[in-house]
Coordinates of C-alpha atoms in Angstrom, one line a residue:
M251 CA 6.0 -25.8 34.7
T252 CA 5.0 -22.7 36.7
F253 CA 6.7 -19.4 36.6
T254 CA 6.3 -15.8 37.8
V255 CA 6.8 -12.7 35.5
L256 CA 8.4 -9.7 37.2
I257 CA 8.5 -6.4 35.3
P258 CA 11.0 -3.8 36.6
A259 CA 9.7 -0.3 36.1
R260 CA 12.0 2.7 36.7
L261 CA 10.7 6.3 36.1
G262 CA 14.2 7.9 35.8
S263 CA 14.9 7.2 32.2
T264 CA 17.2 9.9 30.7
R265 CA 16.0 9.5 27.1
L266 CA 12.3 9.2 27.9
P267 CA 11.4 10.4 31.4
D268 CA 8.5 8.6 33.2
K269 CA 8.7 5.9 30.5
P270 CA 6.6 3.2 32.3
L271 CA 3.7 5.7 32.5
A272 CA 3.8 6.8 28.8
D273 CA 0.4 6.6 27.3
I274 CA -0.2 4.1 24.6
G275 CA -3.8 3.8 23.4
G276 CA -5.2 5.2 26.7
R277 CA -3.2 2.9 29.1
P278 CA 0.3 3.2 30.6
M279 CA 3.1 1.3 28.8
V280 CA 3.8 -0.8 31.8
V281 CA 0.2 -2.0 31.8
H282 CA 0.5 -3.1 28.2
V283 CA 3.5 -5.1 29.1
A284 CA 1.8 -6.7 32.1
E285 CA -1.3 -7.6 30.0
R286 CA 0.8 -9.3 27.4
A287 CA 2.8 -11.1 30.0
A288 CA -0.4 -12.4 31.6
R289 CA -1.2 -14.2 28.3
S290 CA 2.1 -16.2 28.6
G291 CA 0.7 -18.7 31.1
A292 CA 2.5 -17.2 34.0
T293 CA 1.2 -18.0 37.5
Q294 CA 1.4 -14.4 38.4
V295 CA 2.6 -11.1 36.9
V296 CA 4.0 -8.4 39.2
V297 CA 5.5 -5.0 38.4
A298 CA 8.5 -4.0 40.5
A299 CA 8.2 -0.2 40.6
D300 CA 10.5 2.5 42.1
D301 CA 7.8 5.1 42.5
E302 CA 4.3 5.2 44.0
R303 CA 2.9 6.7 40.8
T304 CA 3.7 3.5 39.0
V305 CA 2.1 1.4 41.7
A306 CA -1.0 3.6 41.6
A307 CA -1.2 3.5 37.8
C308 CA -1.0 -0.3 37.8
A309 CA -3.6 -0.6 40.5
A310 CA -6.0 1.5 38.5
H311 CA -5.8 -1.1 35.7
G312 CA -5.9 -4.2 37.8
V313 CA -2.2 -4.9 37.7
R314 CA -0.3 -6.0 40.8
A315 CA 2.7 -3.9 41.7
L316 CA 5.3 -3.8 44.5
L317 CA 7.2 -0.7 45.6
T318 CA 11.0 -1.4 45.6
A319 CA 14.0 0.8 46.4
R320 CA 14.9 3.6 44.1
D321 CA 18.7 3.1 44.2
H322 CA 19.1 -0.3 42.6
G323 CA 21.9 -0.3 40.1
T324 CA 20.4 -2.8 37.7
G325 CA 17.0 -4.3 36.8
S326 CA 18.1 -7.7 38.2
D327 CA 18.9 -6.0 41.6
R328 CA 15.4 -4.6 41.6
L329 CA 13.9 -8.0 40.8
A330 CA 15.9 -9.7 43.5
E331 CA 14.2 -7.4 46.1
A332 CA 10.8 -8.2 44.5
C333 CA 11.6 -11.9 44.6
A334 CA 12.3 -11.6 48.4
L335 CA 9.2 -9.6 49.0
L336 CA 7.1 -12.2 47.3
G337 CA 8.8 -15.0 49.2
L338 CA 9.4 -17.1 46.1
D339 CA 10.8 -20.6 46.5
G340 CA 14.4 -21.0 45.4
E341 CA 13.5 -23.3 42.5
Q342 CA 10.7 -21.1 41.3
I343 CA 11.3 -19.7 37.8
V344 CA 11.1 -15.9 37.5
V345 CA 11.0 -14.2 34.1
N346 CA 12.2 -10.7 33.8
V347 CA 10.2 -8.9 31.2
Q348 CA 11.4 -5.3 30.5
G349 CA 8.9 -2.6 31.2
D350 CA 9.5 -1.0 27.9
E351 CA 8.4 -3.9 25.7
P352 CA 4.7 -3.3 25.2
L353 CA 4.6 -5.6 22.1
I354 CA 6.4 -8.5 23.7
E355 CA 5.1 -11.9 22.4
P356 CA 3.6 -14.0 25.2
A357 CA 4.8 -17.1 23.5
L358 CA 8.4 -15.9 23.7
I359 CA 8.1 -15.4 27.5
E360 CA 6.8 -18.9 27.9
A361 CA 9.5 -20.3 25.6
V362 CA 12.3 -18.8 27.7
A363 CA 10.7 -20.0 31.0
A364 CA 10.4 -23.5 29.5
L365 CA 14.0 -23.6 28.3
L366 CA 15.3 -22.8 31.8
A367 CA 13.0 -25.5 33.3
E368 CA 14.6 -28.1 31.2
R369 CA 18.2 -26.9 31.6
A370 CA 19.4 -27.9 35.1
D371 CA 23.0 -26.9 34.0
C372 CA 22.0 -23.2 33.7
V373 CA 21.0 -20.6 36.2
M374 CA 19.4 -18.3 33.6
A375 CA 17.8 -18.4 30.1
T376 CA 17.4 -15.6 27.6
A377 CA 16.4 -15.1 23.9
A378 CA 18.0 -14.1 20.6
H379 CA 17.1 -14.0 16.9
A380 CA 19.1 -14.0 13.7
I381 CA 20.5 -10.6 12.4
D382 CA 19.7 -10.1 8.8
D383 CA 20.7 -6.4 8.4
A384 CA 24.3 -5.2 8.1
A385 CA 23.6 -1.8 9.8
E386 CA 22.1 -3.7 12.8
F387 CA 25.1 -6.0 12.9
A388 CA 27.4 -2.9 13.2
N389 CA 25.2 -0.9 15.6
P390 CA 26.6 -0.8 19.1
N391 CA 23.0 -0.4 20.5
V392 CA 22.3 -3.9 19.2
V393 CA 23.7 -6.5 21.6
K394 CA 25.1 -9.7 20.0
V395 CA 25.5 -13.1 21.5
I396 CA 27.4 -16.2 20.5
C397 CA 26.6 -19.7 21.8
D398 CA 28.3 -23.0 22.4
A399 CA 27.3 -26.4 20.9
Q400 CA 24.8 -26.9 23.8
G401 CA 23.0 -23.5 23.2
R402 CA 24.6 -21.7 26.1
A403 CA 25.9 -18.2 25.9
L404 CA 29.7 -17.9 25.4
A405 CA 29.8 -14.1 25.1
F406 CA 27.7 -10.9 24.7
S407 CA 29.0 -7.8 23.1
R408 CA 27.9 -4.5 21.5
A409 CA 30.6 -5.1 18.9
P410 CA 30.0 -7.1 15.8
L411 CA 30.2 -10.7 17.0
P412 CA 31.5 -13.0 15.8
W413 CA 34.1 -11.1 13.8
W414 CA 34.8 -13.0 10.6
R415 CA 38.6 -12.3 10.5
D416 CA 39.5 -13.8 7.1
G417 CA 36.3 -12.5 5.4
Y418 CA 36.9 -8.9 6.5
A419 CA 40.6 -9.2 5.8
H420 CA 39.8 -9.9 2.2
G421 CA 37.6 -6.9 1.8
L422 CA 34.2 -8.6 2.4
D423 CA 31.6 -6.3 3.9
A424 CA 29.1 -6.9 6.7
A425 CA 26.4 -7.7 4.3
T426 CA 28.5 -10.6 2.9
A427 CA 29.2 -11.7 6.5
L428 CA 25.5 -12.1 7.1
S429 CA 25.4 -14.7 4.4
Q430 CA 27.4 -17.0 6.7
P431 CA 25.8 -18.6 9.7
A432 CA 23.8 -15.7 11.0
P433 CA 25.0 -13.7 14.0
L434 CA 22.5 -13.4 16.8
R435 CA 20.9 -10.3 18.3
H436 CA 20.3 -10.7 22.0
V437 CA 16.8 -10.0 23.3
G438 CA 16.7 -8.6 26.8
L439 CA 14.3 -11.2 28.2
Y440 CA 15.6 -13.3 31.1
A441 CA 14.4 -16.3 33.1
Y442 CA 16.1 -17.0 36.4
R443 CA 15.7 -19.5 39.3
A444 CA 14.7 -17.5 42.3
A445 CA 17.6 -18.6 44.4
F446 CA 20.1 -17.4 41.9
L447 CA 18.2 -14.1 41.4
R448 CA 18.4 -13.4 45.1
R449 CA 22.1 -14.2 45.0
Y450 CA 22.8 -12.0 42.0
P451 CA 23.2 -8.7 43.9
S452 CA 26.0 -10.2 46.0
L453 CA 28.1 -11.1 43.0
P454 CA 30.8 -8.5 42.5
P455 CA 30.3 -6.6 39.2
S456 CA 32.8 -7.7 36.5
P457 CA 35.1 -5.4 34.5
L458 CA 33.5 -6.6 31.3
E459 CA 30.1 -5.6 32.6
A460 CA 31.3 -2.1 33.2
I461 CA 33.0 -1.8 29.8
E462 CA 30.0 -3.1 27.8
S463 CA 27.3 -1.9 30.1
L464 CA 25.7 -5.3 30.0
E465 CA 24.7 -6.8 33.3
Q466 CA 24.4 -10.4 32.0
L467 CA 28.2 -10.4 31.6
R468 CA 28.4 -10.6 35.4
V469 CA 26.8 -14.0 35.3
L470 CA 29.3 -15.4 32.8
W471 CA 32.2 -13.7 34.6
H472 CA 31.4 -15.8 37.7
G473 CA 31.3 -19.0 35.8
E474 CA 27.5 -19.5 35.6
R475 CA 25.7 -20.6 32.5
I476 CA 22.9 -18.9 30.4
A477 CA 20.8 -21.0 28.0
V478 CA 19.7 -19.2 24.8
H479 CA 16.4 -19.6 23.1
V480 CA 16.8 -18.7 19.4
S481 CA 13.5 -17.3 18.1
A482 CA 12.5 -17.7 14.4
A483 CA 10.8 -14.3 14.5
R484 CA 11.9 -10.9 15.5
P485 CA 10.2 -9.6 18.6
G486 CA 8.1 -6.4 18.5
P487 CA 10.0 -3.1 18.9
G488 CA 10.8 -1.8 22.4
V489 CA 10.6 1.8 23.6
D490 CA 13.8 3.7 24.4
T491 CA 13.2 7.1 22.8
P492 CA 10.3 9.4 22.0
Q493 CA 10.5 8.2 18.4
D494 CA 10.2 4.6 19.5
L495 CA 7.1 5.5 21.5
E496 CA 5.4 7.1 18.5
R497 CA 6.2 4.1 16.4
V498 CA 4.7 1.7 19.0
R499 CA 1.6 4.0 19.4
A500 CA 1.0 3.7 15.6
L501 CA 1.4 -0.1 15.7
V502 CA -1.1 -0.3 18.6
R503 CA -3.6 1.9 16.7
A504 CA -3.2 -0.3 13.6
Q505 CA -4.0 -3.5 15.6
R506 CA -7.4 -2.1 16.8

């Protein structure tokens, strides 16, 4: 199996401006992501940037980066352009590693790529892990996924999913619900076949995608399938806010 890792990097984050360039231990965050991705066994790791500053920062640390358009609506749209610029073959597996995951496990990247390689019935693969915290289960910032018997995604939602109707109807709380087969938290790591990734921007957005603000719902809306790798371990924390950044900086310092 061979695969390419593409890392979308957009500077215009509202909660943390210039997020890809945020300093963590003397290196930009996106460089940390690329360095961890390089340990996954990927054939190549490329940052898909929307600004020359990101391209220059990557080059200064020996990381390959491409400049893509600034007006892409989603990370998948940005990666579709990068995929075309790289001339990737249609069957080539491309893994989308978010640029705000500086502690991503290389083994998880490899596992998602390997899952897609063995699932000819799916155009994408992604990851999830069991939720063991009631507050996390109720948190709309935590995306949940439910799967079918073959390990393919049935639905993604920001709402508690699945909703245990009879359990809650009898006064059982979320903590009790977690004692049942554990709900799954979706991890925003995606593998695609390059041909589908290039086709993705031409698919009309779905109403569910707009309501939930979850771009993967476009894939399910159009009848395509997504395989889900369920990880035994919780991935390292991502960075969405200044508080997240400080937490990750402390973790990186502790690992030295």
